[in-house]
Amino acid sequence: ICMIKATNVKKVYGGGKDFAETLAINNLTIELKQGEFTAIMGPSGSGKSSLLNILSGFDQPTSGEVVIQGQNIHTMTGDELALFRRSHIGYIFQEFNLLDSLTIQENVMLPMILNKETTAHMNKKALGLMELLGISIIKNKYPYQVSGGQQQRTAVCRALINDTSVIFADEPTGNLDSKASKIVLECLRKTNETYGTTILLVTHDPFAASYSEKVLFLKDGSIRTQLYKKGTQEQF
Ligand code: ADP
Ligand code: ADP
C-alpha cells in the first residue's frame, strides 16, 4: 500500500527582483510504501530539508503534488492540514523545537493535549515512552536544564506520542553520542516493526542509515541512487 507519493515535485526559492533563483528540488518523484523505513542521504545543500518540509506539509512545492494516505496535502486549507498533520504525521526536528516554558513531560504530551486526550491517558503514554528512551528521570525539568541529547530524545518522544502512521526525522541523531543514537534508532525501528509506521529519516550518519531498508541519495535536488538493504546491516 502506498503511504506517500510525491509526483514531479519542484521547489524554487527566491527569484524576486534582484534575487537569484535556487532550484532546490528538481522534478522529483518518489513513492514510500506503508511500513517502509527509508533514509535520505546527500551532501549539504542537496535538498534534503526542502524535500522533508514539502513532504510533511510545512512548505508548498513550486509545482508537483504530494499525496499522503490518498489525500493531497497541498490542496487542503490551513486548518485541514493542521488537523491532518496532528493525526497522521510525527516530525522530529533537527533543532528540537521544544518549548522552554513547558517541562520535558509537558513537551512530550503537547501533541496529545492538542488532540484533547484525557490526562490519565496522556501521562501513562508519555511516561512509557520517556522510560523507553531513558529520559523519565528528567520529566519535571525544563528543556534548558537538560543536555542536547536529552532534548533530542524528548523531541523523539513527542513525535511518537500520537501513534501517527508516518514519522519524518531530520537528523535525529545529529547531536547524539553513539549510545544515545542507538537508543533513538532502536526506538524508531521498534515503532516501525510494531506499528508498521512509515519512517523517512534524513541523515549524514551511515550508522543511522543502516537502520533503514532503503537509502535514497539526493544530489542537486534529484535522487541519484537507491540502495536496498539485503540481510544484515553491513550489506548495503
Ligand atoms: P540540505 O538539507 O540537503 O542541506 P536544503 O534543502 O536545505 O538542502 O537546501 C537546498 C538548496 O536550497 C540549497 O542551495 C539552499 O541554499 C537552498 N535553500 C534552502 N532553503 C532556502 C530558503 N529558505 N531560501 C532560499 N534558498 C534556500
Ligand atoms: P547525553 O548523553 O544526553 O548526550 P551529555 O553527555 O551531553 O548527555 O551530558 C551528560 C549529563 O550532563 C546529562 O545527564 C545532563 O544532565 C548534563 N548536562 C549536559 N549538558 C547540560 C546543559 N547544557 N545544561 C545542564 N545540564 C547538562
PDB file of C-alpha atoms and ligand atoms in Angstrom:
ATOM      1  CA  ILE A   1       0.000   0.000   0.000  1.00  0.00           C
ATOM      2  CA  CYS A   2       1.318   3.407  -0.931  1.00  0.00           C
ATOM      3  CA  MET A   3       1.629   5.776   2.026  1.00  0.00           C
ATOM      4  CA  ILE A   4       3.333   8.801   0.476  1.00  0.00           C
ATOM      5  CA  LYS A   5       3.504   9.643  -3.185  1.00  0.00           C
ATOM      6  CA  ALA A   6       5.273  12.744  -4.431  1.00  0.00           C
ATOM      7  CA  THR A   7       4.958  13.436  -8.148  1.00  0.00           C
ATOM      8  CA  ASN A   8       7.128  15.820 -10.185  1.00  0.00           C
ATOM      9  CA  VAL A   9       7.880  17.945  -7.148  1.00  0.00           C
ATOM     10  CA  LYS A  10       9.853  21.079  -7.849  1.00  0.00           C
ATOM     11  CA  LYS A  11      10.981  23.721  -5.371  1.00  0.00           C
ATOM     12  CA  VAL A  12      12.445  27.041  -6.430  1.00  0.00           C
ATOM     13  CA  TYR A  13      13.488  29.616  -3.835  1.00  0.00           C
ATOM     14  CA  GLY A  14      13.934  33.321  -4.468  1.00  0.00           C
ATOM     15  CA  GLY A  15      13.631  34.702  -7.957  1.00  0.00           C
ATOM     16  CA  GLY A  16      12.174  38.066  -7.000  1.00  0.00           C
ATOM     17  CA  LYS A  17      13.640  41.258  -8.401  1.00  0.00           C
ATOM     18  CA  ASP A  18      17.419  41.241  -7.811  1.00  0.00           C
ATOM     19  CA  PHE A  19      17.380  37.757  -6.273  1.00  0.00           C
ATOM     20  CA  ALA A  20      18.836  34.735  -8.000  1.00  0.00           C
ATOM     21  CA  GLU A  21      16.704  31.606  -8.126  1.00  0.00           C
ATOM     22  CA  THR A  22      17.757  28.402  -6.439  1.00  0.00           C
ATOM     23  CA  LEU A  23      16.379  25.137  -7.767  1.00  0.00           C
ATOM     24  CA  ALA A  24      16.304  23.094  -4.538  1.00  0.00           C
ATOM     25  CA  ILE A  25      14.123  20.165  -5.702  1.00  0.00           C
ATOM     26  CA  ASN A  26      14.239  19.216  -9.355  1.00  0.00           C
ATOM     27  CA  ASN A  27      11.190  17.289 -10.640  1.00  0.00           C
ATOM     28  CA  LEU A  28      11.392  14.614  -8.016  1.00  0.00           C
ATOM     29  CA  THR A  29       9.041  11.630  -7.903  1.00  0.00           C
ATOM     30  CA  ILE A  30       9.053   9.118  -5.054  1.00  0.00           C
ATOM     31  CA  GLU A  31       6.744   6.591  -3.528  1.00  0.00           C
ATOM     32  CA  LEU A  32       7.006   5.333   0.045  1.00  0.00           C
ATOM     33  CA  LYS A  33       5.045   2.221   0.942  1.00  0.00           C
ATOM     34  CA  GLN A  34       3.233   1.721   4.207  1.00  0.00           C
ATOM     35  CA  GLY A  35       5.645   0.341   6.801  1.00  0.00           C
ATOM     36  CA  GLU A  36       8.755   1.258   4.811  1.00  0.00           C
ATOM     37  CA  PHE A  37      11.776   2.653   6.672  1.00  0.00           C
ATOM     38  CA  THR A  38      13.644   4.900   4.233  1.00  0.00           C
ATOM     39  CA  ALA A  39      16.733   7.077   4.694  1.00  0.00           C
ATOM     40  CA  ILE A  40      17.720  10.098   2.633  1.00  0.00           C
ATOM     41  CA  MET A  41      21.404  10.930   2.419  1.00  0.00           C
ATOM     42  CA  GLY A  42      23.236  13.528   0.384  1.00  0.00           C
ATOM     43  CA  PRO A  43      25.630  16.446   0.640  1.00  0.00           C
ATOM     44  CA  SER A  44      24.753  19.700   2.332  1.00  0.00           C
ATOM     45  CA  GLY A  45      22.580  21.796   0.022  1.00  0.00           C
ATOM     46  CA  SER A  46      21.316  18.786  -1.953  1.00  0.00           C
ATOM     47  CA  GLY A  47      17.706  19.494  -0.952  1.00  0.00           C
ATOM     48  CA  LYS A  48      17.115  17.088   1.924  1.00  0.00           C
ATOM     49  CA  SER A  49      15.451  19.578   4.283  1.00  0.00           C
ATOM     50  CA  SER A  50      13.451  21.139   1.453  1.00  0.00           C
ATOM     51  CA  LEU A  51      12.130  17.719   0.486  1.00  0.00           C
ATOM     52  CA  LEU A  52      11.203  16.807   4.057  1.00  0.00           C
ATOM     53  CA  ASN A  53       9.448  20.150   4.538  1.00  0.00           C
ATOM     54  CA  ILE A  54       7.396  19.654   1.380  1.00  0.00           C
ATOM     55  CA  LEU A  55       6.529  16.002   2.071  1.00  0.00           C
ATOM     56  CA  SER A  56       5.373  16.868   5.583  1.00  0.00           C
ATOM     57  CA  GLY A  57       3.296  19.869   4.506  1.00  0.00           C
ATOM     58  CA  PHE A  58       5.450  22.525   6.195  1.00  0.00           C
ATOM     59  CA  ASP A  59       6.234  24.114   2.893  1.00  0.00           C
ATOM     60  CA  GLN A  60       4.497  24.327  -0.503  1.00  0.00           C
ATOM     61  CA  PRO A  61       6.195  22.942  -3.598  1.00  0.00           C
ATOM     62  CA  THR A  62       6.577  25.339  -6.527  1.00  0.00           C
ATOM     63  CA  SER A  63       4.915  22.638  -8.649  1.00  0.00           C
ATOM     64  CA  GLY A  64       4.017  18.977  -8.338  1.00  0.00           C
ATOM     65  CA  GLU A  65       1.876  17.208  -5.780  1.00  0.00           C
ATOM     66  CA  VAL A  66       2.198  15.226  -2.565  1.00  0.00           C
ATOM     67  CA  VAL A  67      -0.402  12.641  -1.620  1.00  0.00           C
ATOM     68  CA  ILE A  68      -0.358  11.038   1.830  1.00  0.00           C
ATOM     69  CA  GLN A  69      -2.821   8.220   2.542  1.00  0.00           C
ATOM     70  CA  GLY A  70      -4.786   9.210  -0.513  1.00  0.00           C
ATOM     71  CA  GLN A  71      -5.028  12.900   0.366  1.00  0.00           C
ATOM     72  CA  ASN A  72      -3.348  15.739  -1.491  1.00  0.00           C
ATOM     73  CA  ILE A  73      -1.831  17.702   1.393  1.00  0.00           C
ATOM     74  CA  HIS A  74      -1.145  20.864  -0.575  1.00  0.00           C
ATOM     75  CA  THR A  75      -4.742  21.456  -1.636  1.00  0.00           C
ATOM     76  CA  MET A  76      -6.037  21.370   1.961  1.00  0.00           C
ATOM     77  CA  THR A  77      -6.929  24.533   3.856  1.00  0.00           C
ATOM     78  CA  GLY A  78      -4.612  25.573   6.707  1.00  0.00           C
ATOM     79  CA  ASP A  79      -6.979  24.128   9.321  1.00  0.00           C
ATOM     80  CA  GLU A  80      -7.428  20.851   7.445  1.00  0.00           C
ATOM     81  CA  LEU A  81      -3.679  20.499   7.065  1.00  0.00           C
ATOM     82  CA  ALA A  82      -3.032  21.229  10.759  1.00  0.00           C
ATOM     83  CA  LEU A  83      -5.512  18.545  11.767  1.00  0.00           C
ATOM     84  CA  PHE A  84      -4.182  16.094   9.186  1.00  0.00           C
ATOM     85  CA  ARG A  85      -0.615  16.639  10.353  1.00  0.00           C
ATOM     86  CA  ARG A  86      -1.501  16.126  14.012  1.00  0.00           C
ATOM     87  CA  SER A  87      -3.254  12.832  13.377  1.00  0.00           C
ATOM     88  CA  HIS A  88      -1.075  11.433  10.564  1.00  0.00           C
ATOM     89  CA  ILE A  89       2.417  12.897  10.810  1.00  0.00           C
ATOM     90  CA  GLY A  90       5.072  12.853  13.526  1.00  0.00           C
ATOM     91  CA  TYR A  91       8.067  15.127  12.926  1.00  0.00           C
ATOM     92  CA  ILE A  92      11.440  15.074  14.669  1.00  0.00           C
ATOM     93  CA  PHE A  93      13.140  18.424  14.167  1.00  0.00           C
ATOM     94  CA  GLN A  94      16.865  18.880  13.878  1.00  0.00           C
ATOM     95  CA  GLU A  95      16.640  21.861  16.228  1.00  0.00           C
ATOM     96  CA  PHE A  96      14.275  20.023  18.631  1.00  0.00           C
ATOM     97  CA  ASN A  97      11.720  22.902  18.745  1.00  0.00           C
ATOM     98  CA  LEU A  98      10.936  22.286  22.415  1.00  0.00           C
ATOM     99  CA  LEU A  99       9.016  24.922  24.364  1.00  0.00           C
ATOM    100  CA  ASP A 100      11.106  26.338  27.187  1.00  0.00           C
ATOM    101  CA  SER A 101       8.080  27.229  29.306  1.00  0.00           C
ATOM    102  CA  LEU A 102       6.932  23.604  29.433  1.00  0.00           C
ATOM    103  CA  THR A 103       8.558  20.716  31.319  1.00  0.00           C
ATOM    104  CA  ILE A 104      10.036  17.772  29.438  1.00  0.00           C
ATOM    105  CA  GLN A 105       6.920  15.704  30.101  1.00  0.00           C
ATOM    106  CA  GLU A 106       4.605  18.533  29.036  1.00  0.00           C
ATOM    107  CA  ASN A 107       6.605  18.930  25.837  1.00  0.00           C
ATOM    108  CA  VAL A 108       6.214  15.214  25.144  1.00  0.00           C
ATOM    109  CA  MET A 109       2.448  15.396  25.752  1.00  0.00           C
ATOM    110  CA  LEU A 110       1.863  18.552  23.704  1.00  0.00           C
ATOM    111  CA  PRO A 111       0.522  16.852  20.545  1.00  0.00           C
ATOM    112  CA  MET A 112      -1.892  14.856  22.739  1.00  0.00           C
ATOM    113  CA  ILE A 113      -3.080  17.964  24.569  1.00  0.00           C
ATOM    114  CA  LEU A 114      -3.981  19.495  21.215  1.00  0.00           C
ATOM    115  CA  ASN A 115      -5.934  16.328  20.446  1.00  0.00           C
ATOM    116  CA  LYS A 116      -7.924  16.666  23.702  1.00  0.00           C
ATOM    117  CA  GLU A 117      -6.920  13.329  25.267  1.00  0.00           C
ATOM    118  CA  THR A 118      -7.620  12.534  28.938  1.00  0.00           C
ATOM    119  CA  THR A 119      -4.906  13.446  31.452  1.00  0.00           C
ATOM    120  CA  ALA A 120      -4.565   9.883  32.758  1.00  0.00           C
ATOM    121  CA  HIS A 121      -4.075   8.505  29.254  1.00  0.00           C
ATOM    122  CA  MET A 122      -1.571  11.233  28.356  1.00  0.00           C
ATOM    123  CA  ASN A 123       0.515  10.690  31.490  1.00  0.00           C
ATOM    124  CA  LYS A 124       0.616   6.944  31.012  1.00  0.00           C
ATOM    125  CA  LYS A 125       1.602   7.199  27.370  1.00  0.00           C
ATOM    126  CA  ALA A 126       4.224   9.898  27.963  1.00  0.00           C
ATOM    127  CA  LEU A 127       5.850   8.109  30.885  1.00  0.00           C
ATOM    128  CA  GLY A 128       6.019   4.835  28.939  1.00  0.00           C
ATOM    129  CA  LEU A 129       7.778   6.491  26.014  1.00  0.00           C
ATOM    130  CA  MET A 130      10.127   8.517  28.225  1.00  0.00           C
ATOM    131  CA  GLU A 131      11.027   5.315  30.066  1.00  0.00           C
ATOM    132  CA  LEU A 132      11.785   3.604  26.752  1.00  0.00           C
ATOM    133  CA  LEU A 133      14.097   6.443  25.702  1.00  0.00           C
ATOM    134  CA  GLY A 134      15.751   6.765  29.102  1.00  0.00           C
ATOM    135  CA  ILE A 135      14.555  10.264  29.984  1.00  0.00           C
ATOM    136  CA  SER A 136      11.850   9.665  32.614  1.00  0.00           C
ATOM    137  CA  ILE A 137      14.295  10.903  35.254  1.00  0.00           C
ATOM    138  CA  ILE A 138      14.169  14.426  33.771  1.00  0.00           C
ATOM    139  CA  LYS A 139      10.386  14.592  33.261  1.00  0.00           C
ATOM    140  CA  ASN A 140       9.939  17.605  35.571  1.00  0.00           C
ATOM    141  CA  LYS A 141      12.916  19.587  34.270  1.00  0.00           C
ATOM    142  CA  TYR A 142      12.756  22.287  31.616  1.00  0.00           C
ATOM    143  CA  PRO A 143      14.498  21.960  28.235  1.00  0.00           C
ATOM    144  CA  TYR A 144      17.254  24.456  29.146  1.00  0.00           C
ATOM    145  CA  GLN A 145      18.129  22.332  32.197  1.00  0.00           C
ATOM    146  CA  VAL A 146      18.975  19.164  30.280  1.00  0.00           C
ATOM    147  CA  SER A 147      21.621  18.117  27.767  1.00  0.00           C
ATOM    148  CA  GLY A 148      21.309  18.285  23.993  1.00  0.00           C
ATOM    149  CA  GLY A 149      21.000  14.527  23.849  1.00  0.00           C
ATOM    150  CA  GLN A 150      18.184  14.570  26.361  1.00  0.00           C
ATOM    151  CA  GLN A 151      16.411  17.335  24.434  1.00  0.00           C
ATOM    152  CA  GLN A 152      16.709  15.282  21.265  1.00  0.00           C
ATOM    153  CA  ARG A 153      15.193  12.246  22.957  1.00  0.00           C
ATOM    154  CA  THR A 154      12.363  14.457  24.247  1.00  0.00           C
ATOM    155  CA  ALA A 155      11.702  15.535  20.670  1.00  0.00           C
ATOM    156  CA  VAL A 156      11.605  11.869  19.615  1.00  0.00           C
ATOM    157  CA  CYS A 157       9.043  11.034  22.326  1.00  0.00           C
ATOM    158  CA  ARG A 158       6.906  13.992  21.254  1.00  0.00           C
ATOM    159  CA  ALA A 159       6.962  12.816  17.637  1.00  0.00           C
ATOM    160  CA  LEU A 160       5.915   9.293  18.613  1.00  0.00           C
ATOM    161  CA  ILE A 161       3.205  10.067  21.131  1.00  0.00           C
ATOM    162  CA  ASN A 162       0.206  10.260  18.813  1.00  0.00           C
ATOM    163  CA  ASP A 163       0.935   6.916  17.097  1.00  0.00           C
ATOM    164  CA  THR A 164       0.876   8.569  13.683  1.00  0.00           C
ATOM    165  CA  SER A 165       1.238   6.409  10.598  1.00  0.00           C
ATOM    166  CA  VAL A 166       4.166   8.484   9.292  1.00  0.00           C
ATOM    167  CA  ILE A 167       7.312   9.769  11.039  1.00  0.00           C
ATOM    168  CA  PHE A 168       9.652  12.289   9.431  1.00  0.00           C
ATOM    169  CA  ALA A 169      13.002  12.670  11.157  1.00  0.00           C
ATOM    170  CA  ASP A 170      15.523  15.369  10.252  1.00  0.00           C
ATOM    171  CA  GLU A 171      18.968  14.307  11.518  1.00  0.00           C
ATOM    172  CA  PRO A 172      17.533  12.769  14.701  1.00  0.00           C
ATOM    173  CA  THR A 173      20.962  11.555  15.812  1.00  0.00           C
ATOM    174  CA  GLY A 174      22.919  14.614  14.691  1.00  0.00           C
ATOM    175  CA  ASN A 175      23.533  15.799  18.244  1.00  0.00           C
ATOM    176  CA  LEU A 176      23.817  12.468  19.982  1.00  0.00           C
ATOM    177  CA  ASP A 177      26.715  10.331  21.159  1.00  0.00           C
ATOM    178  CA  SER A 178      26.712   6.761  19.892  1.00  0.00           C
ATOM    179  CA  LYS A 179      24.910   5.370  22.919  1.00  0.00           C
ATOM    180  CA  ALA A 180      22.039   7.856  22.707  1.00  0.00           C
ATOM    181  CA  SER A 181      21.957   7.465  18.886  1.00  0.00           C
ATOM    182  CA  LYS A 182      21.427   3.769  19.309  1.00  0.00           C
ATOM    183  CA  ILE A 183      18.571   4.308  21.775  1.00  0.00           C
ATOM    184  CA  VAL A 184      16.817   6.651  19.339  1.00  0.00           C
ATOM    185  CA  LEU A 185      17.363   4.402  16.307  1.00  0.00           C
ATOM    186  CA  GLU A 186      16.254   1.253  18.145  1.00  0.00           C
ATOM    187  CA  CYS A 187      13.134   3.124  19.185  1.00  0.00           C
ATOM    188  CA  LEU A 188      12.376   4.136  15.597  1.00  0.00           C
ATOM    189  CA  ARG A 189      12.975   0.553  14.484  1.00  0.00           C
ATOM    190  CA  LYS A 190      10.675  -0.795  17.175  1.00  0.00           C
ATOM    191  CA  THR A 191       7.948   1.681  16.214  1.00  0.00           C
ATOM    192  CA  ASN A 192       8.360   0.697  12.565  1.00  0.00           C
ATOM    193  CA  GLU A 193       8.214  -3.033  13.307  1.00  0.00           C
ATOM    194  CA  THR A 194       5.453  -2.937  15.910  1.00  0.00           C
ATOM    195  CA  TYR A 195       3.034  -0.495  14.322  1.00  0.00           C
ATOM    196  CA  GLY A 196       4.071  -0.604  10.670  1.00  0.00           C
ATOM    197  CA  THR A 197       4.875   3.102  10.858  1.00  0.00           C
ATOM    198  CA  THR A 198       6.295   4.583   7.670  1.00  0.00           C
ATOM    199  CA  ILE A 199       9.572   6.326   8.529  1.00  0.00           C
ATOM    200  CA  LEU A 200      11.587   8.784   6.465  1.00  0.00           C
ATOM    201  CA  LEU A 201      14.910   9.679   8.009  1.00  0.00           C
ATOM    202  CA  VAL A 202      17.286  12.364   6.781  1.00  0.00           C
ATOM    203  CA  THR A 203      20.804  11.679   7.967  1.00  0.00           C
ATOM    204  CA  HIS A 204      24.514  12.151   7.352  1.00  0.00           C
ATOM    205  CA  ASP A 205      25.280   9.205   9.576  1.00  0.00           C
ATOM    206  CA  PRO A 206      25.822   5.834   7.833  1.00  0.00           C
ATOM    207  CA  PHE A 207      25.099   4.062  11.097  1.00  0.00           C
ATOM    208  CA  ALA A 208      21.676   5.734  11.283  1.00  0.00           C
ATOM    209  CA  ALA A 209      21.021   4.987   7.599  1.00  0.00           C
ATOM    210  CA  SER A 210      21.823   1.329   8.239  1.00  0.00           C
ATOM    211  CA  TYR A 211      18.562   1.056  10.192  1.00  0.00           C
ATOM    212  CA  SER A 212      16.576   1.754   7.036  1.00  0.00           C
ATOM    213  CA  GLU A 213      15.661  -0.764   4.350  1.00  0.00           C
ATOM    214  CA  LYS A 214      16.142   1.709   1.512  1.00  0.00           C
ATOM    215  CA  VAL A 215      18.536   4.629   1.119  1.00  0.00           C
ATOM    216  CA  LEU A 216      17.907   7.435  -1.364  1.00  0.00           C
ATOM    217  CA  PHE A 217      20.917   9.552  -2.296  1.00  0.00           C
ATOM    218  CA  LEU A 218      19.997  13.094  -3.173  1.00  0.00           C
ATOM    219  CA  LYS A 219      22.176  15.403  -5.245  1.00  0.00           C
ATOM    220  CA  ASP A 220      21.224  18.792  -6.707  1.00  0.00           C
ATOM    221  CA  GLY A 221      17.590  18.161  -5.863  1.00  0.00           C
ATOM    222  CA  SER A 222      17.317  14.792  -7.634  1.00  0.00           C
ATOM    223  CA  ILE A 223      17.539  11.216  -6.463  1.00  0.00           C
ATOM    224  CA  ARG A 224      20.728   9.767  -7.890  1.00  0.00           C
ATOM    225  CA  THR A 225      20.830   6.294  -6.355  1.00  0.00           C
ATOM    226  CA  GLN A 226      18.605   3.986  -4.394  1.00  0.00           C
ATOM    227  CA  LEU A 227      20.121   1.234  -2.318  1.00  0.00           C
ATOM    228  CA  TYR A 228      18.117  -1.615  -0.875  1.00  0.00           C
ATOM    229  CA  LYS A 229      19.245  -3.431   2.191  1.00  0.00           C
ATOM    230  CA  LYS A 230      19.557  -7.197   1.978  1.00  0.00           C
ATOM    231  CA  GLY A 231      20.083  -9.259   5.082  1.00  0.00           C
ATOM    232  CA  THR A 232      22.416  -7.759   7.612  1.00  0.00           C
ATOM    233  CA  GLN A 233      23.146  -4.140   8.418  1.00  0.00           C
ATOM    234  CA  GLU A 234      26.513  -4.143   6.677  1.00  0.00           C
ATOM    235  CA  GLN A 235      25.306  -5.311   3.269  1.00  0.00           C
ATOM    236  CA  PHE A 236      24.334  -2.064   1.624  1.00  0.00           C
TER     237      PHE A 236
HETATM  238  P1  ADP B   1      20.072  20.143   2.572  1.00  0.00           P
HETATM  239  O1  ADP B   1      19.014  19.914   3.602  1.00  0.00           O
HETATM  240  O2  ADP B   1      20.390  18.919   1.778  1.00  0.00           O
HETATM  241  O3  ADP B   1      21.289  20.782   3.131  1.00  0.00           O
HETATM  242  P2  ADP B   1      18.369  22.291   1.646  1.00  0.00           P
HETATM  243  O4  ADP B   1      17.052  21.730   1.285  1.00  0.00           O
HETATM  244  O5  ADP B   1      18.494  22.976   2.960  1.00  0.00           O
HETATM  245  O6  ADP B   1      19.473  21.151   1.490  1.00  0.00           O
HETATM  246  O7  ADP B   1      18.820  23.334   0.519  1.00  0.00           O
HETATM  247  C1  ADP B   1      18.744  23.063  -0.882  1.00  0.00           C
HETATM  248  C2  ADP B   1      19.108  24.327  -1.647  1.00  0.00           C
HETATM  249  O8  ADP B   1      18.100  25.313  -1.440  1.00  0.00           O
HETATM  250  C3  ADP B   1      20.397  24.984  -1.189  1.00  0.00           C
HETATM  251  O9  ADP B   1      21.013  25.541  -2.320  1.00  0.00           O
HETATM  252  C4  ADP B   1      19.937  26.041  -0.222  1.00  0.00           C
HETATM  253  O10 ADP B   1      20.867  27.098  -0.170  1.00  0.00           O
HETATM  254  C5  ADP B   1      18.621  26.485  -0.827  1.00  0.00           C
HETATM  255  N1  ADP B   1      17.652  26.932   0.179  1.00  0.00           N
HETATM  256  C6  ADP B   1      17.139  26.195   1.203  1.00  0.00           C
HETATM  257  N2  ADP B   1      16.240  26.905   1.903  1.00  0.00           N
HETATM  258  C7  ADP B   1      16.179  28.128   1.310  1.00  0.00           C
HETATM  259  C8  ADP B   1      15.416  29.313   1.555  1.00  0.00           C
HETATM  260  N3  ADP B   1      14.525  29.376   2.546  1.00  0.00           N
HETATM  261  N4  ADP B   1      15.614  30.374   0.735  1.00  0.00           N
HETATM  262  C9  ADP B   1      16.486  30.306  -0.270  1.00  0.00           C
HETATM  263  N5  ADP B   1      17.220  29.226  -0.571  1.00  0.00           N
HETATM  264  C10 ADP B   1      17.074  28.141   0.212  1.00  0.00           C
HETATM  265  P1  ADP B   2      23.618  12.934  26.576  1.00  0.00           P
HETATM  266  O1  ADP B   2      24.055  11.568  26.992  1.00  0.00           O
HETATM  267  O2  ADP B   2      22.124  13.076  26.707  1.00  0.00           O
HETATM  268  O3  ADP B   2      24.159  13.375  25.284  1.00  0.00           O
HETATM  269  P2  ADP B   2      25.618  14.624  27.779  1.00  0.00           P
HETATM  270  O4  ADP B   2      26.703  13.602  27.717  1.00  0.00           O
HETATM  271  O5  ADP B   2      25.631  15.772  26.875  1.00  0.00           O
HETATM  272  O6  ADP B   2      24.173  13.909  27.691  1.00  0.00           O
HETATM  273  O7  ADP B   2      25.500  15.160  29.273  1.00  0.00           O
HETATM  274  C1  ADP B   2      25.576  14.299  30.404  1.00  0.00           C
HETATM  275  C2  ADP B   2      24.837  14.940  31.566  1.00  0.00           C
HETATM  276  O8  ADP B   2      25.268  16.291  31.763  1.00  0.00           O
HETATM  277  C3  ADP B   2      23.364  14.972  31.276  1.00  0.00           C
HETATM  278  O9  ADP B   2      22.682  13.960  32.006  1.00  0.00           O
HETATM  279  C4  ADP B   2      22.882  16.347  31.707  1.00  0.00           C
HETATM  280  O10 ADP B   2      22.126  16.271  32.905  1.00  0.00           O
HETATM  281  C5  ADP B   2      24.146  17.149  31.971  1.00  0.00           C
HETATM  282  N1  ADP B   2      24.205  18.280  31.014  1.00  0.00           N
HETATM  283  C6  ADP B   2      24.829  18.303  29.799  1.00  0.00           C
HETATM  284  N2  ADP B   2      24.683  19.473  29.168  1.00  0.00           N
HETATM  285  C7  ADP B   2      23.950  20.248  30.001  1.00  0.00           C
HETATM  286  C8  ADP B   2      23.459  21.592  29.938  1.00  0.00           C
HETATM  287  N3  ADP B   2      23.682  22.382  28.879  1.00  0.00           N
HETATM  288  N4  ADP B   2      22.751  22.045  30.966  1.00  0.00           N
HETATM  289  C9  ADP B   2      22.525  21.260  32.037  1.00  0.00           C
HETATM  290  N5  ADP B   2      22.948  20.003  32.167  1.00  0.00           N
HETATM  291  C10 ADP B   2      23.664  19.486  31.186  1.00  0.00           C
END
